Short mmCIF file of C-alpha atoms in Angstrom, two decimals:
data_model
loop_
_atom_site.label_atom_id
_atom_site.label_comp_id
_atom_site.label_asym_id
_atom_site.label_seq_id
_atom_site.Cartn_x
_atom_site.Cartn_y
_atom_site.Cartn_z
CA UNK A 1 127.56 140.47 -194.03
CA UNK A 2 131.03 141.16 -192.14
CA UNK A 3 132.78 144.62 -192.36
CA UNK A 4 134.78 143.59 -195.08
CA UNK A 5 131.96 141.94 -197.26
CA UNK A 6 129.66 138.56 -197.40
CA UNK A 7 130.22 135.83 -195.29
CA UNK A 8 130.74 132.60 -196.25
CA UNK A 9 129.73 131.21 -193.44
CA UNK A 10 125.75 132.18 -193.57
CA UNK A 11 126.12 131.03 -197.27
CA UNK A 12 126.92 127.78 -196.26
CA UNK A 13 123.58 127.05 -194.31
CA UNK A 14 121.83 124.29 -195.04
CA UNK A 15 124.64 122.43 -197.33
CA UNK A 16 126.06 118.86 -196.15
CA UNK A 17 128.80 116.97 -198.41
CA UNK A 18 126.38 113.91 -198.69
CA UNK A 19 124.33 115.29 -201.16
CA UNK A 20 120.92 113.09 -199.89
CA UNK A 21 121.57 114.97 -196.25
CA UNK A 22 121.92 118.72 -198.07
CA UNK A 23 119.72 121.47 -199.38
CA UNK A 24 120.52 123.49 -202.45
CA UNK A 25 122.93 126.88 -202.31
CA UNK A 26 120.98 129.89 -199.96
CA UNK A 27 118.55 131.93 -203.02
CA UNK A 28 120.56 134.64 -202.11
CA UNK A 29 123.67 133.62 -203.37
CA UNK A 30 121.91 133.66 -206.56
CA UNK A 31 120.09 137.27 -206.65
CA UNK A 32 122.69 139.80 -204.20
CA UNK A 33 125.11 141.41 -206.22
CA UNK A 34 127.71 141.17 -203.06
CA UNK A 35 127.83 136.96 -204.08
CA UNK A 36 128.76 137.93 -207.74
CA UNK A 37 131.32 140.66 -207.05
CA UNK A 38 133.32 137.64 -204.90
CA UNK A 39 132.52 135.08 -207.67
CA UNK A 40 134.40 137.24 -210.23
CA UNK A 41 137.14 137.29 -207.86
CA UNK A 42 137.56 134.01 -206.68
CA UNK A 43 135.82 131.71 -209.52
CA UNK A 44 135.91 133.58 -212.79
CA UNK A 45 139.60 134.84 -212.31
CA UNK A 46 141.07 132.00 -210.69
CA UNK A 47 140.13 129.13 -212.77
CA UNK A 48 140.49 128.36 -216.22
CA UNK A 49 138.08 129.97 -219.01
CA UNK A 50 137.26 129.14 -222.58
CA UNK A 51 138.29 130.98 -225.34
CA UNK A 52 138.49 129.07 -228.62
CA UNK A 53 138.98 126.02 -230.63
CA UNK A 54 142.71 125.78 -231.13
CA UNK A 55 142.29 125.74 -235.00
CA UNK A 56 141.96 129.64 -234.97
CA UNK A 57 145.53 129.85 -233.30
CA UNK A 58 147.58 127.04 -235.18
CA UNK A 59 149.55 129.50 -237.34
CA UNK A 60 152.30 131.73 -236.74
CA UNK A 61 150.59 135.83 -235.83
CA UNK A 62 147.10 134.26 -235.45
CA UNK A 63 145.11 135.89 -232.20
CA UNK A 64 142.21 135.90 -230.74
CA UNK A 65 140.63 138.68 -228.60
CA UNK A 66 138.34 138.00 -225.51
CA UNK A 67 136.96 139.57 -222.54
CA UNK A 68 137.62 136.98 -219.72
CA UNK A 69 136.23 137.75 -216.14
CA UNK A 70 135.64 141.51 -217.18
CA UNK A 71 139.01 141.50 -218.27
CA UNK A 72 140.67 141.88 -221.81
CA UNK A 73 142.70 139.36 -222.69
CA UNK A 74 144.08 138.66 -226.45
CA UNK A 75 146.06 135.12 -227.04
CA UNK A 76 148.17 135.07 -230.05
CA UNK A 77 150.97 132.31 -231.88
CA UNK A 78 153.83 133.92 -232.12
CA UNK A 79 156.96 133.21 -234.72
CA UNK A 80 158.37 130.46 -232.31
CA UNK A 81 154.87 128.62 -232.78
CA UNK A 82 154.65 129.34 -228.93
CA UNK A 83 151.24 129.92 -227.73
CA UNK A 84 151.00 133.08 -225.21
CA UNK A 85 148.07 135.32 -223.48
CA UNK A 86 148.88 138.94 -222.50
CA UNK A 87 146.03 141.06 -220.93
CA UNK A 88 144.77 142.95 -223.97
CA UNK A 89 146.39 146.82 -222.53
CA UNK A 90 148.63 148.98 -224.15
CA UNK A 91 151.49 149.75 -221.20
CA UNK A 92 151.38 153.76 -222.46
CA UNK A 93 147.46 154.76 -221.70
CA UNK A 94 145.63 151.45 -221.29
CA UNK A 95 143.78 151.25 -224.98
CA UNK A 96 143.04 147.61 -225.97
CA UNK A 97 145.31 146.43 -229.06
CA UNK A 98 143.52 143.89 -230.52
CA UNK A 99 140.11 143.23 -231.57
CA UNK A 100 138.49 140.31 -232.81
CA UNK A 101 140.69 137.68 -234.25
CA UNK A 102 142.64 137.74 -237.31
CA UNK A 103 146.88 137.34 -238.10
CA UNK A 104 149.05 139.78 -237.44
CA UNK A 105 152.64 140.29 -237.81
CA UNK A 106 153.16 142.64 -234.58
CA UNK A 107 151.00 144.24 -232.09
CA UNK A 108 150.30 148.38 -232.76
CA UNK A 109 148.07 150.03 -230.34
CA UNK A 110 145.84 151.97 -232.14
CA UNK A 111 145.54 155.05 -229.87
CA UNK A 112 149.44 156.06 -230.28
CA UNK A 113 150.96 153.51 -231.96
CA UNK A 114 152.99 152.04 -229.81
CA UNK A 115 154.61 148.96 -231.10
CA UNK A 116 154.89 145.53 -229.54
CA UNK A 117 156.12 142.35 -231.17
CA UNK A 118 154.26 138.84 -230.52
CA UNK A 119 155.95 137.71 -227.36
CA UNK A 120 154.82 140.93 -225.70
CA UNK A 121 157.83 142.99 -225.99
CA UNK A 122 157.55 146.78 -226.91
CA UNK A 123 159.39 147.20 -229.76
CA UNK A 124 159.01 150.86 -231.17
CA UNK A 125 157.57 154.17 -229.27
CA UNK A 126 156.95 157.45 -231.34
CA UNK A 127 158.59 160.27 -230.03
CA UNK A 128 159.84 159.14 -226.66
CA UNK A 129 163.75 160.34 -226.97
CA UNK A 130 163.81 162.35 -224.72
CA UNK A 131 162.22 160.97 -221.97
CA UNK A 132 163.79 160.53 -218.47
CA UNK A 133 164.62 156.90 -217.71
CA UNK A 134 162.83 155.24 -220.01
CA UNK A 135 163.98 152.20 -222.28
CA UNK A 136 161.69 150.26 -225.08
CA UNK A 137 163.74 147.08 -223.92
CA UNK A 138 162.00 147.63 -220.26
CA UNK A 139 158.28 147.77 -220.73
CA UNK A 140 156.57 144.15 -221.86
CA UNK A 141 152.68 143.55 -221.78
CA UNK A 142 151.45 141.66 -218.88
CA UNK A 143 151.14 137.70 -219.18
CA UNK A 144 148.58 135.45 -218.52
CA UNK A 145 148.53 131.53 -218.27
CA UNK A 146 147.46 129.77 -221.62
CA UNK A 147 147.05 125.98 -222.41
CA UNK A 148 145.57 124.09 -225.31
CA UNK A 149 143.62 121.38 -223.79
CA UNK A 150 141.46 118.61 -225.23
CA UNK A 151 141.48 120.32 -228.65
CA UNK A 152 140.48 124.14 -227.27
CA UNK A 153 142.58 126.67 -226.14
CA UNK A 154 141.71 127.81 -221.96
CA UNK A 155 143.37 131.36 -220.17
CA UNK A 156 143.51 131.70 -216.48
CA UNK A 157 143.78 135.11 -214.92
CA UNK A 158 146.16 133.80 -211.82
CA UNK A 159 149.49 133.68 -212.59
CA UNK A 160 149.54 130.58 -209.20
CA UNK A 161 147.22 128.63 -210.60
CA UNK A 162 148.14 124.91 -211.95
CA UNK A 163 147.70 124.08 -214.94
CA UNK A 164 144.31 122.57 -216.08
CA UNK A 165 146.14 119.36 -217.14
CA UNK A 166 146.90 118.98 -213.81
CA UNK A 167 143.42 119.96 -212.53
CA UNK A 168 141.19 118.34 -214.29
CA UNK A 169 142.46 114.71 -213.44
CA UNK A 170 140.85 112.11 -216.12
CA UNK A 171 139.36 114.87 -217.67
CA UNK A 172 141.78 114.83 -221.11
CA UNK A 173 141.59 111.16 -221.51
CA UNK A 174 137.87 111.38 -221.32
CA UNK A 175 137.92 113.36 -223.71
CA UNK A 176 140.43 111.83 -225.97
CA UNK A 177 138.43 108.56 -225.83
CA UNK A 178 134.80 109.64 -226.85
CA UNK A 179 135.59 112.38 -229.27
CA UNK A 180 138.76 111.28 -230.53
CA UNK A 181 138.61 113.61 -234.00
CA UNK A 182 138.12 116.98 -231.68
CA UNK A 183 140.85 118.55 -232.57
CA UNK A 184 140.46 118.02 -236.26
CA UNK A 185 137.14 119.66 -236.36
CA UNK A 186 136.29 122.93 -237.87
CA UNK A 187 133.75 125.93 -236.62
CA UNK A 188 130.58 125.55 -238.16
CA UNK A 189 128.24 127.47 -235.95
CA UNK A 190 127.34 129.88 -233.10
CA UNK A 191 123.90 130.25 -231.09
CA UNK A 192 123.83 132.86 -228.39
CA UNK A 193 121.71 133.73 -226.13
CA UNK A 194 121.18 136.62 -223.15
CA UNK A 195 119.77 134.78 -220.04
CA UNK A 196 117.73 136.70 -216.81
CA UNK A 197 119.11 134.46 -214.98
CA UNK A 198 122.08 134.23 -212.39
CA UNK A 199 124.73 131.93 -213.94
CA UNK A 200 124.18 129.33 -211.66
CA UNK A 201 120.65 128.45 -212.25
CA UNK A 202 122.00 127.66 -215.92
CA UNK A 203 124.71 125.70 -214.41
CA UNK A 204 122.37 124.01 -212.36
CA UNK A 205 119.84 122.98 -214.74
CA UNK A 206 122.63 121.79 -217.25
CA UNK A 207 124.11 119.40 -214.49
CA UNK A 208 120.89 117.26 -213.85
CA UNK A 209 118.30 115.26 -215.63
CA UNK A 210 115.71 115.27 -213.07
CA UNK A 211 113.78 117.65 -214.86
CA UNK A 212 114.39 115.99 -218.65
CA UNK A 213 110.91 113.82 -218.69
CA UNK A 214 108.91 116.88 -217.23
CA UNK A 215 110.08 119.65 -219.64
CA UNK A 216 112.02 117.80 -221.96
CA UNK A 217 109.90 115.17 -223.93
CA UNK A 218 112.15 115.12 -227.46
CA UNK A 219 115.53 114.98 -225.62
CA UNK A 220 114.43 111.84 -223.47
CA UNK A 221 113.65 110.73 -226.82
CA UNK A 222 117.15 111.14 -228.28
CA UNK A 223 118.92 109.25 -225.85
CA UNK A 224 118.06 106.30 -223.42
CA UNK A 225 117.70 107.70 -219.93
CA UNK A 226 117.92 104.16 -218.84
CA UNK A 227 121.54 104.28 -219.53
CA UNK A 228 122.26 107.82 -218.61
CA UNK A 229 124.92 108.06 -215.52
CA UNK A 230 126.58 111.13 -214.02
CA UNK A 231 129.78 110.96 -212.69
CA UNK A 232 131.77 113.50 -210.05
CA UNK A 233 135.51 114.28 -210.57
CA UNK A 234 137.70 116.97 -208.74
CA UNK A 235 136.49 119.74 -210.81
CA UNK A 236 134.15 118.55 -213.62
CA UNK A 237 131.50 115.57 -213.73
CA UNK A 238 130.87 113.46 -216.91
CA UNK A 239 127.65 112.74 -218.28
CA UNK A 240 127.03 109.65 -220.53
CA UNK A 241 124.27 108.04 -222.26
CA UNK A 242 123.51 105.82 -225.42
CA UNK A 243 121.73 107.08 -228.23
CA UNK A 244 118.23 105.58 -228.35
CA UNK A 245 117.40 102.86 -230.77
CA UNK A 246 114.10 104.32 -231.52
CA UNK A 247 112.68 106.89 -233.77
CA UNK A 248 113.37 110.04 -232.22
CA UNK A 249 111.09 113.43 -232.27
CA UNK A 250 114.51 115.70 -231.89
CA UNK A 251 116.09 115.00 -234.87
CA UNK A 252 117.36 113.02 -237.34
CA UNK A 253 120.34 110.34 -236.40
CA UNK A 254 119.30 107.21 -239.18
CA UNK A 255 122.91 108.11 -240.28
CA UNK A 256 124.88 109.01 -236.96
CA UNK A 257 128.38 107.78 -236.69
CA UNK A 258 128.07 109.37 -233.44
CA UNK A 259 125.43 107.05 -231.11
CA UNK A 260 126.66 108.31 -227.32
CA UNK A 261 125.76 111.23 -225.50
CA UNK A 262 128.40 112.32 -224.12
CA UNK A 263 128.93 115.21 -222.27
CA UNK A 264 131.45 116.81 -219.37
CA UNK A 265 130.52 120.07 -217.34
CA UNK A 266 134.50 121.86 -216.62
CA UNK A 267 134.40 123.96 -213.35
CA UNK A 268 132.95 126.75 -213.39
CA UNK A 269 131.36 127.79 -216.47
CA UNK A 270 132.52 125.23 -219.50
CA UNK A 271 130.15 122.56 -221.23
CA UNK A 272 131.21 120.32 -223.21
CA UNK A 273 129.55 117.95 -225.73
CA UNK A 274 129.51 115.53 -228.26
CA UNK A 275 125.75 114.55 -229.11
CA UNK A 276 124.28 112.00 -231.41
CA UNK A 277 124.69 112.13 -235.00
CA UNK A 278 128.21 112.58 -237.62
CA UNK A 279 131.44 113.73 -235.59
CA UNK A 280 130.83 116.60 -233.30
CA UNK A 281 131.46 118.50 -230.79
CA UNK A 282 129.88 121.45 -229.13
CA UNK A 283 131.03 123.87 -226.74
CA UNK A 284 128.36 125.92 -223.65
CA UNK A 285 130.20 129.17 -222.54
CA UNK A 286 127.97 130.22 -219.84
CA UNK A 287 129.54 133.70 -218.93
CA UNK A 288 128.30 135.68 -215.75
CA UNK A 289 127.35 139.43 -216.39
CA UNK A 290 125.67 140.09 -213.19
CA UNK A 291 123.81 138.87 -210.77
CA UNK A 292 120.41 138.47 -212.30
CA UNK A 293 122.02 138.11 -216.17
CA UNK A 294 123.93 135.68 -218.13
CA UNK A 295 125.19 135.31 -221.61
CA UNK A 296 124.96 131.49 -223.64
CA UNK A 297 127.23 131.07 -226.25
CA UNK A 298 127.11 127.28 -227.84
CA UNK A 299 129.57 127.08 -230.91
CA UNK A 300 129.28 124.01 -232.89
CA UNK A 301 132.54 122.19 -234.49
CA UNK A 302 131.56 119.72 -237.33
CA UNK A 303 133.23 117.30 -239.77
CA UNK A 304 133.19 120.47 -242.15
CA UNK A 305 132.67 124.30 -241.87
CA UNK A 306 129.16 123.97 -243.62
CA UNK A 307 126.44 121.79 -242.03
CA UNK A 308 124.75 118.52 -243.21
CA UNK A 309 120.82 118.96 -243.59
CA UNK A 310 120.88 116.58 -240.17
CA UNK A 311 123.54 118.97 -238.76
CA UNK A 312 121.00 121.83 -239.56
CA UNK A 313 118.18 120.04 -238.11
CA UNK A 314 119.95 119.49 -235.23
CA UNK A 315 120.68 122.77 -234.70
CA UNK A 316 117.16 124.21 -234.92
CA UNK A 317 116.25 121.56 -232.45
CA UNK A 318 118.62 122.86 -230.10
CA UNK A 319 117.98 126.26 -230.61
CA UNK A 320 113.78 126.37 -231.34
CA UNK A 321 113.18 123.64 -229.07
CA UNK A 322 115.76 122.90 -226.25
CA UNK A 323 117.30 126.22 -225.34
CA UNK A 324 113.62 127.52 -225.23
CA UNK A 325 112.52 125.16 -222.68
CA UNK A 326 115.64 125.53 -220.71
CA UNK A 327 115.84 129.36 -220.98
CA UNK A 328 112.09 129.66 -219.49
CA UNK A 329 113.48 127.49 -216.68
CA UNK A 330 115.75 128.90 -215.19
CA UNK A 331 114.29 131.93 -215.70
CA UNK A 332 111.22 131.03 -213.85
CA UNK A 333 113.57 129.66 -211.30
CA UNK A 334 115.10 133.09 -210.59
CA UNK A 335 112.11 134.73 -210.59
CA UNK A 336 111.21 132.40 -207.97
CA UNK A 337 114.59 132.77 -206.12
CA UNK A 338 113.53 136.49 -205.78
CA UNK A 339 110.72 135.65 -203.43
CA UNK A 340 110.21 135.70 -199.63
CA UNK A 341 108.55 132.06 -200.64
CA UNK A 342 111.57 130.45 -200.91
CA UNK A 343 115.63 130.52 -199.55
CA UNK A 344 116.90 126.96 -200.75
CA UNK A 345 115.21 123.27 -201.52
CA UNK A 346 116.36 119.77 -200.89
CA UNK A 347 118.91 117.93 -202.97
CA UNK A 348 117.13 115.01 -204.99
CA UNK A 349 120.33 111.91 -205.01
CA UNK A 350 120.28 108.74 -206.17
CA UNK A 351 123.31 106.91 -205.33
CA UNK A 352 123.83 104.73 -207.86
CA UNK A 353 124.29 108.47 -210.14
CA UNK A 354 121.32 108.03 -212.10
CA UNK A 355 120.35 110.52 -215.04
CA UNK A 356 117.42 111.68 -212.56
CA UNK A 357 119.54 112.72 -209.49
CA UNK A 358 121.38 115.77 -208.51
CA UNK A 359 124.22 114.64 -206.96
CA UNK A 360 126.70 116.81 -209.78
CA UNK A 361 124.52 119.93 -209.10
CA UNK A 362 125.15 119.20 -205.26
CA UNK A 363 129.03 118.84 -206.38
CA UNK A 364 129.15 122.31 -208.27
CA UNK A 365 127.88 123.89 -205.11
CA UNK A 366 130.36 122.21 -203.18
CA UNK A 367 133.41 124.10 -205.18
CA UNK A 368 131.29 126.94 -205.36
CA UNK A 369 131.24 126.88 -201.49
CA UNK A 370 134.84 126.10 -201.35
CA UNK A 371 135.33 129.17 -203.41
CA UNK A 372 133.46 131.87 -201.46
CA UNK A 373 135.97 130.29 -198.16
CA UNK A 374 139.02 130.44 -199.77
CA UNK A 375 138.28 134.40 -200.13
CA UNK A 376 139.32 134.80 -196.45
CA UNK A 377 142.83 133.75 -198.36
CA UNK A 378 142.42 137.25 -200.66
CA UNK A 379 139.94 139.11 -198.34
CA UNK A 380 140.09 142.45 -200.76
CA UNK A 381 139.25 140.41 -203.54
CA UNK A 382 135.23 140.42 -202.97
CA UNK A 383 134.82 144.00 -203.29
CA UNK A 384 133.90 145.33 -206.65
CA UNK A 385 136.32 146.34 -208.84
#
């Protein structure tokens, strides 16, 4: 560690870009707090984040509240039908305005009552007349990049960021082609989950197969691992397999209009999927709260609000079967990671991008590596905040 904070260059040990010549990211990177506090700053604030399915802002004074990177953020629709993110902080004493999600007509901060209107303005302050050179017209609330992509609506913290049209390449057309009814589906269900885990041992287990006939016996009954291929983009990898034509012990698909598994990890922290059965879609928020915990959301977007006995079924599977299995893991795996018995293992590839290599876990680390360097471009923004 350099005066001013970690350095990449020790965390890069070990890693080669051909993923069958590397080992995995150093343990510590996973389990020192210093790794996480430059994570926030250069991952979690500078790329694009989650925050909803765009049906919960497609009228006029509908928001949404979030905390994003530790930071609150509220996206709202305004009159226009424009689509804008402010960070969630009244510009008098720094309350939060709004909570949850809901319609509104205007923005009132609850501590003093200060008035905004939905484009961020401040519209009305009690009792501020007399005040030395100050003017309503002058004060607005902070902005932050918004963008509804492939059917969900994504913030970004930096205001010099591109857009993640731009970013994520083929990403949208992907997308577009294997869930084409994603944007006309409705929220039907959340699972969440609290992880002791560092975020990227979840990331890492999601983004290979390797393990899926070991500690996964229904899954590599639901789909055909001989057809499962993983794909590397810029800054999310694809993952696609057919449903398989056998009785399965996951759940039932005799009726599936859906017979692909297909799924896309989004850098850093979005999965996205569309699994076997009627038309789906289901969204992984894997959100870092330190360096040893992380919180799982997976929200579920179905054909209709209220789901099908197989939907339900499905569901339990998922939650009873597969996120139990994972969760003990990766959970073992950072238990593991705390150990003088071991600092960072070999890559497993296979070349032709097989469902049982890890070349897209060796491609995550890549940009995670890429991210820790390009913090000697903000070199206050590692320290904690």
């Amino acid at each position: 560690m350099t005066s001013d904070g970690p350095d990449e260059r020790d965390i890069s040990a070990g890693y080669d870009p051909d993923p069958s010549a590397s080992m995995s990211l150093l343990a510590e990177a996973y389990t020192e707090q210093k790794w996480f506090e430059v994570e926030r700053a250069e991952i979690f604030r500078r790329t694009w984040q989650w925050v909803c399915h765009q049906e919960k802002l497609a009228d006029p004074g509908s928001y949404v509240a979030a905390e994003i990177a530790g930071q609150p953020i509220a996206v709202v629709r305004d009159g226009d039908g424009t689509l804008r993110a402010f960070y969630n902080v009244c510009k008098h004493r720094a309350h939060e305005l709004l909570q949850g999600e809901g319609t509104t007509a205007n923005i009132v901060c609850p501590y003093h009552a200060w008035s905004y209107d939905l484009s961020g303005q401040l519209t009305a302050a009690r009792h501020t007349k007399n005040l030395v050179a100050f003017a309503v017209g002058d004060i607005c609330l902070d902005q932050v990049q918004v963008e509804t992509f492939g059917g969900f609506v994504y913030v970004n913290l930096d205001p010099a960021a591109a857009s993640l049209r731009e970013e994520s390449g083929g990403l949208g057309e992907e997308i577009a082609r294997w869930a084409p009814d994603v944007e006309g589906l409705t929220f039907a269900h959340r699972l969440s989950y609290e992880i002791d885990s560092n975020w990227k041992n979840v990331v890492d287990n999601f983004l290979e197969c390797y393990h899926c006939h070991v500690a996964h016996e229904d899954f590599v009954s639901l789909v055909d691992m001989a057809t499962y291929k993983v794909t590397t983009h810029g800054i999310y990898s694809s993952h696609m397999a057919e449903a398989g034509r056998a009785e399965n012990s996951a759940y039932d698909v005799s009726e599936a209009t859906v017979t692909d598994h297909a799924v896309w990890w989004l850098w850093p922290n979005t999965c996205l999927m569309r699994y076997p059965g009627r038309g789906n879609f289901i969204v992984l928020n894997i959100i870092a709260v330190s360096a040893t915990k992380t919180l799982e959301t997976y929200d579920f977007f179905l054909e209709t609000a209220d789901p099908n006995e197989a939907e339900l079924e499905s569901i339990r599977y998922l939650d009873e079967v597969l996120q139990v299995e994972d969760i003990a893991l990766v959970e073992s795996v950072q238990r593991g990671m705390s150990t003088p018995a071991f600092s960072q293992g070999r890559i497993v590839n296979d070349p032709s991008g097989s469902g049982l290599s890890e070349h897209a876990l060796h491609h995550f680390h890549g940009l995670v590596l890429s991210a820790y360097k390009n913090r000697a471009n903000h070199p206050s923004s590692g320290e904690p905040s």
